[in-house]
Amino acid sequence: MLSKSISFGIHGIDARIIEVEVDIIRGLPGFTIVGLPDSTIRESRERIRSAIENSGFEFPPRNFVVNLAPAGFKKQGATYDLPVAMSILHATGQAGIDPAAIPMVGELSLDGRVKPVRGVISMTIAIYRGGYRSVIVPYENRHEAAAIREIEVFPVKTLAETLSVLRGEFGPFRDGRECDDPHAGPDFSDVRGQETAKRAIEIAAAGHHNILLYGSPGSGKTMLAKRIPSILPPLGKEQAIETTMIHSVGGELKSGGGLITHPPFRSPHHTSSDVALAGGGTFPTVGEVSLSHNGVLFLDEFVEFKNNVIQALRQPLEDYEITVSRALGTFRFPADFMLVAASNPCRCGYLFDGEIPCVCPPHQVRSHFQKIAGPILDRIDIEVLVGRVPHRDLLEVHSCEKSAAILERVKTARERQKNRFDESATRYNSRMTPGEIRDHCRLDADAEAVLEAAVMRTALTARSFFKILKTARTIADLAGGGTIRKNHILEALSYKNLQRNYDV
Ligand SMILES: Nc1ncnc2c1ncn2[C@@H]1O[C@H](COP(=O)(O)OP(=O)(O)OP(=O)(O)O)[C@@H](O)[C@H]1O
Ligand SMILES: [Mg+2]
Ligand SMILES: [Zn+2]
């Protein structure tokens, strides 16, 4: 008897529907799986047989042939255990109900428990698009699946429970959880002084601008960067789903986790490999650049990252996605993050300190500058020198502005961008195309004059010129929108200061 069930496979961050067919054919007892990579077949057979027997069913000595279709689609992982096992129960007359009724996914453990798998939200989207209206998922993945409201989700903990679901003995899971949990992290009010750095960070957050923080050791660069999530508005529904898909496929969704509604903040260590940062591998996995999609990629101690790792950043910084080509096909992973880089300005760290003198030889200062500037400076809109706050100021008790107040301004500026780019794929000022810059960056006469003078004085490259306009656009948006004025341009110019500071 032929028995069929419906499951899924992951391709990049998307899922495809896979049909699982189990047939019992003549011949000596056997268990063949066609359509899975060799390495996983053996383990998979062992788990399925054992799970069936340990759940109180029989695995009769027959000749089973399992076919996973389409054959051309390369499959990975153990997500097919549950549908294969259910089809075997059905084919051997032990299920009493057709498993094809509800698509399902899950890895089995030897004792018959259903273990969580990656990519469940993508799978749920795929079945919705495929015309199905319900899905069986591992219990730990229930919140993630339930994020797609149009689908009825049936969480299961064991193989036996799966049968009960198919027999209609359980109702669907209703997620009573409120998605929009407010961000609970460190607050900008902890940071004394640093008004310039805070202002620059507010602008960066408002327009999704890449930012570089540089300055003396202990000046608070790391402290400032870690507070950025507290001023980022929650993700829209579409972004939330996309972000959750990436984290789920990457195995980075915490157990029992649901929709990710807050922009991710990723801070990979400087010893990370290029694959860890950019993604890749035989079965391509998502890297930090994709896990920080719609959020922040924080590279602390920037110059300590290996050169090939920094090089791997260039494509996503340019294209806002990363392409991985493998024998299995080409995978595209979204990678539109706000880069926050932090670094000391020289080896000793005190180059711009003003109090503590720098002890680095000039050639070393130059090569350090090259390490910061070379590969990424043309991708950074805002450069800010973070000065050390005097100790007595650190002890002052005056109250600093809370993140919530900054967040309100960021939200308003984001709202202006949303209206501006209504029809376009662009979401943020920092992502404007040259055409959009022409359309949306109107300068008044004074602003024009200031910018012109700067172009003459500093021989601005075209790229820097556009960056200044984009940053000025965000500054103007924070100030109420409309025409870009002189002080907006002047402020934007002040954030292109790294090269200038080294030149003096
Ligand atoms: N402006 C500030 N307000 C309050 N605390 C501060 C401030 N600046 C620094 N600190 C304190 O000093 C510590 C060191 O700051 P932080 O680690 O962020 O410096 P850094 O610039 O990243 O240094 P490094 O270059 O060594 O990495 C902070 O954890 C905090 O306790
Ligand atoms: Mg630091
Ligand atoms: Zn130095």
Short mmCIF file of C-alpha atoms in Angstrom, two decimals, residues 5-425:
data_model
loop_
_atom_site.label_atom_id
_atom_site.label_comp_id
_atom_site.label_asym_id
_atom_site.label_seq_id
_atom_site.Cartn_x
_atom_site.Cartn_y
_atom_site.Cartn_z
CA SER A 5 2.32 12.77 3.63
CA ILE A 6 3.25 16.37 3.10
CA SER A 7 6.36 18.02 4.48
CA PHE A 8 8.88 20.74 3.63
CA GLY A 9 12.46 21.42 2.81
CA ILE A 10 14.44 24.61 3.34
CA HIS A 11 16.13 26.41 0.47
CA GLY A 12 17.97 29.52 1.60
CA ILE A 13 15.45 31.07 3.93
CA ASP A 14 12.43 29.84 1.99
CA ALA A 15 10.68 26.51 2.25
CA ARG A 16 9.38 24.18 -0.45
CA ILE A 17 6.71 21.56 -0.11
CA ILE A 18 8.07 18.01 -0.18
CA GLU A 19 5.92 14.95 -0.73
CA VAL A 20 6.84 11.93 1.33
CA GLU A 21 5.74 8.62 -0.20
CA VAL A 22 6.10 5.29 1.51
CA ASP A 23 5.58 2.09 -0.43
CA ILE A 24 5.84 -1.51 0.68
CA ILE A 25 7.25 -3.62 -2.12
CA ARG A 26 8.09 -7.28 -2.52
CA GLY A 27 11.42 -8.54 -1.33
CA LEU A 28 13.43 -9.12 1.77
CA PRO A 29 12.76 -6.84 4.73
CA GLY A 30 14.39 -3.50 4.09
CA PHE A 31 14.14 0.24 4.64
CA THR A 32 15.32 2.41 1.76
CA ILE A 33 15.06 6.19 1.62
CA VAL A 34 15.44 7.83 -1.75
CA GLY A 35 16.08 11.54 -2.12
CA LEU A 36 18.05 12.32 1.03
CA PRO A 37 21.79 12.88 1.15
CA ASP A 38 23.57 9.61 2.01
CA SER A 39 25.04 10.85 5.24
CA THR A 40 21.69 11.50 6.88
CA ILE A 41 19.84 8.41 5.64
CA ARG A 42 21.36 5.90 7.99
CA GLU A 43 20.74 7.96 11.11
CA SER A 44 17.27 8.84 9.94
CA ARG A 45 16.29 5.17 9.41
CA GLU A 46 17.56 4.27 12.84
CA ARG A 47 15.62 7.06 14.55
CA ILE A 48 12.39 6.32 12.71
CA ARG A 49 12.45 2.57 13.38
CA SER A 50 13.30 3.07 17.02
CA ALA A 51 10.75 5.86 17.53
CA ILE A 52 7.98 3.70 16.04
CA GLU A 53 8.82 0.72 18.22
CA ASN A 54 9.25 2.79 21.39
CA SER A 55 5.88 4.47 20.83
CA GLY A 56 4.05 1.15 21.12
CA PHE A 57 3.73 0.44 17.40
CA GLU A 58 5.27 -2.21 15.24
CA PHE A 59 7.91 -1.87 12.62
CA PRO A 60 7.04 -5.02 10.67
CA PRO A 61 9.71 -6.88 8.70
CA ARG A 62 8.64 -5.66 5.28
CA ASN A 63 10.45 -3.94 2.44
CA PHE A 64 9.82 -0.18 2.79
CA VAL A 65 10.76 2.30 0.13
CA VAL A 66 10.49 5.97 1.05
CA ASN A 67 10.61 8.55 -1.68
CA LEU A 68 11.05 12.26 -1.00
CA ALA A 69 9.87 14.28 -3.98
CA PRO A 70 10.84 16.33 -5.91
CA ALA A 71 14.09 14.38 -6.19
CA GLY A 72 15.99 17.31 -7.71
CA PHE A 73 15.59 19.37 -4.56
CA LYS A 74 18.51 18.76 -2.23
CA LYS A 75 17.29 17.98 1.24
CA GLN A 76 19.04 18.37 4.50
CA GLY A 77 18.44 17.68 8.12
CA ALA A 78 16.09 15.46 10.01
CA THR A 79 12.85 17.34 9.37
CA TYR A 80 11.31 14.39 7.51
CA ASP A 81 11.40 11.89 10.38
CA LEU A 82 7.87 12.58 11.52
CA PRO A 83 6.11 12.45 8.12
CA VAL A 84 8.06 9.32 7.15
CA ALA A 85 7.11 7.60 10.40
CA MET A 86 3.45 8.59 10.01
CA SER A 87 3.36 7.26 6.46
CA ILE A 88 4.88 3.98 7.62
CA LEU A 89 2.21 3.66 10.31
CA HIS A 90 -0.41 4.37 7.70
CA ALA A 91 1.04 1.99 5.11
CA THR A 92 1.11 -0.80 7.70
CA GLY A 93 -2.47 -0.20 8.76
CA GLN A 94 -1.58 1.11 12.21
CA ALA A 95 -2.69 4.72 11.79
CA GLY A 96 -6.28 4.38 10.74
CA ILE A 97 -6.17 7.88 9.35
CA ASP A 98 -4.55 9.44 6.29
CA PRO A 99 -1.48 11.49 7.30
CA ALA A 100 -1.69 13.52 4.08
CA ALA A 101 -4.52 15.54 5.62
CA ILE A 102 -2.20 17.90 7.53
CA PRO A 103 1.35 18.86 6.48
CA MET A 104 3.88 18.07 9.18
CA VAL A 105 7.48 18.45 10.14
CA GLY A 106 9.63 17.19 13.00
CA GLU A 107 12.70 15.29 14.00
CA LEU A 108 12.20 12.13 16.05
CA SER A 109 14.26 10.99 18.97
CA LEU A 110 14.79 7.28 19.56
CA ASP A 111 12.11 7.21 22.25
CA GLY A 112 9.42 8.72 20.00
CA ARG A 113 9.58 12.32 21.13
CA VAL A 114 9.31 15.05 18.49
CA LYS A 115 12.25 17.46 18.53
CA PRO A 116 12.28 21.05 17.20
CA VAL A 117 13.60 21.86 13.74
CA ARG A 118 14.84 24.97 11.97
CA GLY A 119 12.87 27.05 9.52
CA VAL A 120 9.36 26.39 10.85
CA ILE A 121 8.07 29.89 10.10
CA SER A 122 9.27 29.60 6.49
CA MET A 123 7.54 26.25 6.25
CA THR A 124 4.33 27.67 7.61
CA ILE A 125 4.43 30.39 4.98
CA ALA A 126 5.09 27.78 2.28
CA ILE A 127 2.07 25.69 3.26
CA TYR A 128 -0.13 28.75 3.37
CA ARG A 129 0.97 29.60 -0.16
CA GLY A 130 0.45 25.96 -1.13
CA GLY A 131 -3.21 26.24 -0.20
CA TYR A 132 -3.14 24.35 3.09
CA ARG A 133 -4.67 25.77 6.24
CA SER A 134 -3.14 23.71 9.04
CA VAL A 135 0.22 22.30 10.07
CA ILE A 136 1.68 19.90 12.64
CA VAL A 137 4.90 21.18 14.20
CA PRO A 138 7.17 20.23 17.11
CA TYR A 139 5.91 21.69 20.39
CA GLU A 140 8.96 23.97 20.83
CA ASN A 141 8.25 25.54 17.43
CA ARG A 142 4.61 26.38 18.13
CA HIS A 143 4.93 30.14 18.71
CA GLU A 144 6.98 30.58 15.58
CA ALA A 145 4.41 28.76 13.44
CA ALA A 146 1.54 30.61 15.09
CA ALA A 147 3.03 33.92 13.90
CA ILE A 148 1.32 33.13 10.59
CA ARG A 149 -2.20 33.78 11.78
CA GLU A 150 -3.93 32.29 8.77
CA ILE A 151 -2.73 28.78 9.63
CA GLU A 152 -4.03 26.46 12.32
CA VAL A 153 -1.08 25.12 14.27
CA PHE A 154 -1.07 21.72 15.98
CA PRO A 155 1.97 21.34 18.25
CA VAL A 156 3.04 17.79 19.08
CA LYS A 157 5.44 16.36 21.64
CA THR A 158 5.43 12.73 20.54
CA LEU A 159 4.78 10.46 17.61
CA ALA A 160 1.70 9.06 19.37
CA GLU A 161 0.33 12.57 19.93
CA THR A 162 0.63 13.21 16.20
CA LEU A 163 -1.83 10.41 15.55
CA SER A 164 -4.25 11.93 18.03
CA VAL A 165 -4.03 15.26 16.21
CA LEU A 166 -4.76 13.58 12.88
CA ARG A 167 -7.76 11.88 14.46
CA GLY A 168 -9.06 15.29 15.51
CA GLU A 169 -8.61 14.71 19.24
CA PHE A 170 -6.80 18.02 19.80
CA GLY A 171 -7.79 21.56 18.92
CA PRO A 172 -5.33 23.98 17.32
CA PHE A 173 -2.91 26.03 19.40
CA ARG A 174 -3.86 29.65 20.04
CA ASP A 175 -0.99 31.98 20.78
CA GLY A 176 -2.15 34.21 23.59
CA ARG A 177 1.24 35.84 23.82
CA GLU A 178 1.55 39.54 23.08
CA CYS A 179 4.24 39.88 20.41
CA ASP A 180 5.26 43.42 21.07
CA ASP A 181 7.23 42.97 24.26
CA PRO A 182 9.02 46.26 24.80
CA HIS A 183 12.76 46.22 24.53
CA ALA A 184 14.41 45.64 27.87
CA GLY A 185 18.09 46.48 27.66
CA PRO A 186 20.53 49.08 28.90
CA ASP A 187 19.42 52.70 28.60
CA PHE A 188 21.18 55.81 27.28
CA SER A 189 20.46 57.59 30.55
CA ASP A 190 23.34 55.52 32.03
CA VAL A 191 25.79 57.40 29.83
CA ARG A 192 27.04 60.68 31.32
CA GLY A 193 27.85 63.50 28.91
CA GLN A 194 28.79 62.30 25.41
CA GLU A 195 26.19 64.60 23.86
CA THR A 196 27.89 64.60 20.44
CA ALA A 197 28.16 60.82 20.31
CA LYS A 198 24.57 60.38 21.46
CA ARG A 199 23.34 62.83 18.87
CA ALA A 200 25.29 61.06 16.11
CA ILE A 201 23.87 57.72 17.21
CA GLU A 202 20.34 59.14 17.21
CA ILE A 203 20.80 60.30 13.62
CA ALA A 204 22.25 56.92 12.62
CA ALA A 205 19.31 55.10 14.18
CA ALA A 206 16.78 57.43 12.58
CA GLY A 207 18.11 56.95 9.03
CA HIS A 208 19.67 53.45 9.33
CA HIS A 209 23.10 55.01 8.69
CA ASN A 210 26.33 53.10 9.17
CA ILE A 211 28.36 54.66 11.94
CA LEU A 212 31.92 54.51 13.22
CA LEU A 213 32.73 55.29 16.85
CA TYR A 214 36.39 55.92 17.54
CA GLY A 215 38.23 57.24 20.54
CA SER A 216 40.36 56.50 23.58
CA PRO A 217 40.15 53.30 25.59
CA GLY A 218 37.42 53.48 28.18
CA SER A 219 35.71 56.43 26.54
CA GLY A 220 32.44 54.53 26.35
CA LYS A 221 32.30 53.31 22.73
CA THR A 222 31.10 49.84 23.65
CA MET A 223 28.74 51.24 26.25
CA LEU A 224 27.15 53.60 23.71
CA ALA A 225 26.80 50.96 20.98
CA LYS A 226 25.10 48.49 23.30
CA ARG A 227 22.37 51.03 23.98
CA ILE A 228 21.38 51.43 20.33
CA PRO A 229 18.61 48.77 20.50
CA SER A 230 16.84 50.92 23.09
CA ILE A 231 16.21 53.64 20.50
CA LEU A 232 15.18 51.47 17.55
CA PRO A 233 11.45 51.29 16.75
CA PRO A 234 9.87 47.82 16.66
CA LEU A 235 9.80 46.01 13.33
CA GLY A 236 6.80 46.18 11.02
CA LYS A 237 4.91 42.92 10.47
CA GLU A 238 6.66 42.09 7.20
CA GLN A 239 10.12 42.82 8.58
CA ALA A 240 9.33 40.84 11.70
CA ILE A 241 8.40 37.78 9.66
CA GLU A 242 11.47 38.12 7.45
CA THR A 243 13.76 38.50 10.46
CA THR A 244 12.17 35.52 12.18
CA MET A 245 12.62 33.40 9.04
CA ILE A 246 16.33 34.17 8.97
CA HIS A 247 16.83 33.43 12.65
CA SER A 248 14.77 30.26 12.47
CA VAL A 249 16.65 28.88 9.48
CA GLY A 250 19.92 29.87 11.16
CA GLY A 251 18.94 27.96 14.29
CA GLU A 252 19.15 31.17 16.29
CA LEU A 253 15.57 31.39 17.46
CA LYS A 254 15.45 30.66 21.14
CA SER A 255 13.51 27.59 22.17
CA GLY A 256 9.83 28.39 22.31
CA GLY A 257 10.53 31.70 20.60
CA GLY A 258 7.90 33.37 18.44
CA LEU A 259 7.93 36.29 16.08
CA ILE A 260 10.96 38.56 16.47
CA THR A 261 9.46 42.02 16.78
CA HIS A 262 12.53 44.00 17.80
CA PRO A 263 15.42 44.81 15.45
CA PRO A 264 18.20 42.30 16.05
CA PHE A 265 21.48 43.47 17.54
CA ARG A 266 24.40 41.21 16.71
CA SER A 267 27.91 41.65 18.04
CA PRO A 268 30.15 38.88 16.71
CA HIS A 269 33.55 38.59 18.36
CA HIS A 270 36.58 39.77 16.40
CA THR A 271 37.86 36.20 16.21
CA SER A 272 34.83 35.22 14.07
CA SER A 273 35.51 33.55 10.72
CA ASP A 274 34.38 34.91 7.37
CA VAL A 275 31.80 32.11 7.14
CA ALA A 276 30.42 32.96 10.57
CA LEU A 277 30.12 36.58 9.53
CA ALA A 278 28.94 36.30 5.95
CA GLY A 279 27.38 32.84 5.88
CA GLY A 280 28.18 29.92 3.60
CA GLY A 281 29.32 26.35 4.07
CA THR A 282 28.27 23.27 2.10
CA PHE A 283 24.63 23.57 3.01
CA PRO A 284 24.67 27.36 3.10
CA THR A 285 23.88 28.75 6.50
CA VAL A 286 23.12 32.32 7.42
CA GLY A 287 25.89 34.49 8.79
CA GLU A 288 25.91 37.44 11.17
CA VAL A 289 25.31 39.87 8.30
CA SER A 290 21.94 38.18 7.71
CA LEU A 291 21.10 37.60 11.37
CA SER A 292 21.44 41.38 11.77
CA HIS A 293 19.16 42.07 8.79
CA ASN A 294 16.68 44.83 9.74
CA GLY A 295 18.83 45.57 12.75
CA VAL A 296 22.36 46.31 13.88
CA LEU A 297 25.67 44.58 13.18
CA PHE A 298 28.08 45.80 15.85
CA LEU A 299 31.74 45.16 15.18
CA ASP A 300 33.58 46.13 18.34
CA GLU A 301 37.39 46.41 18.20
CA PHE A 302 36.98 46.70 14.46
CA VAL A 303 40.68 46.60 13.51
CA GLU A 304 41.08 43.28 15.32
CA PHE A 305 38.87 41.49 12.77
CA LYS A 306 40.79 39.49 10.21
CA ASN A 307 41.15 41.07 6.78
CA ASN A 308 39.24 38.38 4.92
CA VAL A 309 36.38 38.78 7.38
CA ILE A 310 36.19 42.52 6.75
CA GLN A 311 36.39 41.90 3.02
CA ALA A 312 33.40 39.58 3.28
CA LEU A 313 31.40 42.56 4.51
CA ARG A 314 31.79 44.50 1.32
CA GLN A 315 29.18 42.74 -0.79
CA PRO A 316 26.36 43.01 1.76
CA LEU A 317 27.31 46.63 2.49
CA GLU A 318 26.89 47.32 -1.22
CA ASP A 319 23.95 45.09 -2.15
CA TYR A 320 22.14 44.68 1.19
CA GLU A 321 22.09 40.94 0.61
CA ILE A 322 24.60 38.17 0.31
CA THR A 323 24.84 35.61 -2.46
CA VAL A 324 26.27 32.18 -1.82
CA SER A 325 26.91 29.91 -4.81
CA ARG A 326 27.11 26.21 -4.18
CA ALA A 327 26.69 23.01 -6.14
CA LEU A 328 23.19 22.96 -4.70
CA GLY A 329 22.36 26.24 -6.35
CA THR A 330 22.63 29.92 -5.61
CA PHE A 331 21.25 31.17 -2.34
CA ARG A 332 20.43 34.76 -1.59
CA PHE A 333 20.18 35.83 2.00
CA PRO A 334 18.96 39.30 2.96
CA ALA A 335 21.64 41.36 4.74
CA ASP A 336 20.46 44.94 5.20
CA PHE A 337 21.94 45.92 8.52
CA MET A 338 23.07 49.13 10.14
CA LEU A 339 26.81 48.73 10.66
CA VAL A 340 28.17 50.06 13.92
CA ALA A 341 31.95 49.84 14.08
CA ALA A 342 34.00 50.81 17.11
CA SER A 343 37.73 51.22 17.29
CA ASN A 344 40.64 52.83 19.04
CA PRO A 345 42.25 55.38 16.72
CA CYS A 346 45.74 53.89 17.13
CA ARG A 347 47.45 50.97 18.82
CA CYS A 348 47.91 52.72 22.17
CA GLY A 349 44.48 54.26 21.75
CA TYR A 350 45.21 57.82 22.88
CA LEU A 351 45.86 59.53 19.52
CA PHE A 352 43.03 62.06 19.92
CA ASP A 353 42.86 62.03 23.69
CA GLY A 354 44.02 65.55 24.49
CA GLU A 355 45.19 64.51 27.94
CA ILE A 356 47.09 61.27 27.64
CA PRO A 357 49.70 61.43 24.87
CA CYS A 358 49.87 58.85 22.10
CA VAL A 359 53.07 56.84 22.09
CA CYS A 360 52.67 55.19 18.69
CA PRO A 361 55.30 55.77 15.96
CA PRO A 362 53.83 57.69 12.98
CA HIS A 363 54.04 54.78 10.53
CA GLN A 364 52.04 52.67 12.96
CA VAL A 365 49.41 55.37 13.29
CA ARG A 366 49.11 55.44 9.50
CA SER A 367 48.75 51.70 9.15
CA HIS A 368 46.17 51.67 11.94
CA PHE A 369 44.23 54.36 10.12
CA GLN A 370 44.37 52.28 6.95
CA LYS A 371 42.95 49.31 8.81
CA ILE A 372 39.96 51.32 9.98
CA ALA A 373 39.43 53.37 6.88
CA GLY A 374 40.60 51.23 3.98
CA PRO A 375 37.91 48.64 3.58
CA ILE A 376 34.83 50.35 4.94
CA LEU A 377 35.13 54.08 5.30
CA ASP A 378 33.35 54.63 2.00
CA ARG A 379 30.40 52.72 3.50
CA ILE A 380 30.24 54.79 6.68
CA ASP A 381 27.95 57.83 6.75
CA ILE A 382 28.73 59.03 10.24
CA GLU A 383 32.12 59.11 11.96
CA VAL A 384 32.18 60.24 15.52
CA LEU A 385 35.10 60.85 17.83
CA VAL A 386 34.13 59.67 21.31
CA GLY A 387 36.04 61.68 23.90
CA ARG A 388 36.73 60.52 27.43
CA VAL A 389 34.37 62.00 30.00
CA PRO A 390 36.29 63.45 32.98
CA HIS A 391 35.93 61.37 36.13
CA ARG A 392 34.18 64.07 38.13
CA ASP A 393 31.50 64.29 35.41
CA LEU A 394 30.96 60.56 35.61
CA LEU A 395 29.96 61.03 39.23
CA GLU A 396 27.55 63.87 38.59
CA VAL A 397 23.99 63.14 39.55
CA HIS A 398 22.15 65.26 37.02
CA SER A 399 19.72 63.13 35.06
CA CYS A 400 20.50 62.22 31.48
CA GLU A 401 17.87 61.83 28.79
CA LYS A 402 16.19 58.45 28.76
CA SER A 403 16.21 56.22 25.68
CA ALA A 404 12.42 56.43 25.48
CA ALA A 405 12.62 60.16 24.68
CA ILE A 406 15.21 59.59 21.95
CA LEU A 407 13.13 56.72 20.56
CA GLU A 408 10.16 59.06 20.10
CA ARG A 409 12.22 61.36 17.89
CA VAL A 410 13.61 58.42 15.94
CA LYS A 411 10.08 57.17 15.37
CA THR A 412 8.96 60.53 14.03
CA ALA A 413 11.88 60.68 11.62
CA ARG A 414 11.12 57.12 10.50
CA GLU A 415 7.51 58.10 9.89
CA ARG A 416 8.67 60.89 7.57
CA GLN A 417 10.81 58.39 5.65
CA LYS A 418 7.91 56.00 5.39
CA ASN A 419 5.75 58.65 3.79
CA ARG A 420 8.55 59.79 1.52
CA PHE A 421 9.38 56.34 0.16
CA ASP A 422 5.83 55.12 0.05
CA GLU A 423 5.97 53.82 -3.51
CA SER A 424 9.62 52.79 -3.52
CA ALA A 425 11.48 49.75 -2.19
#
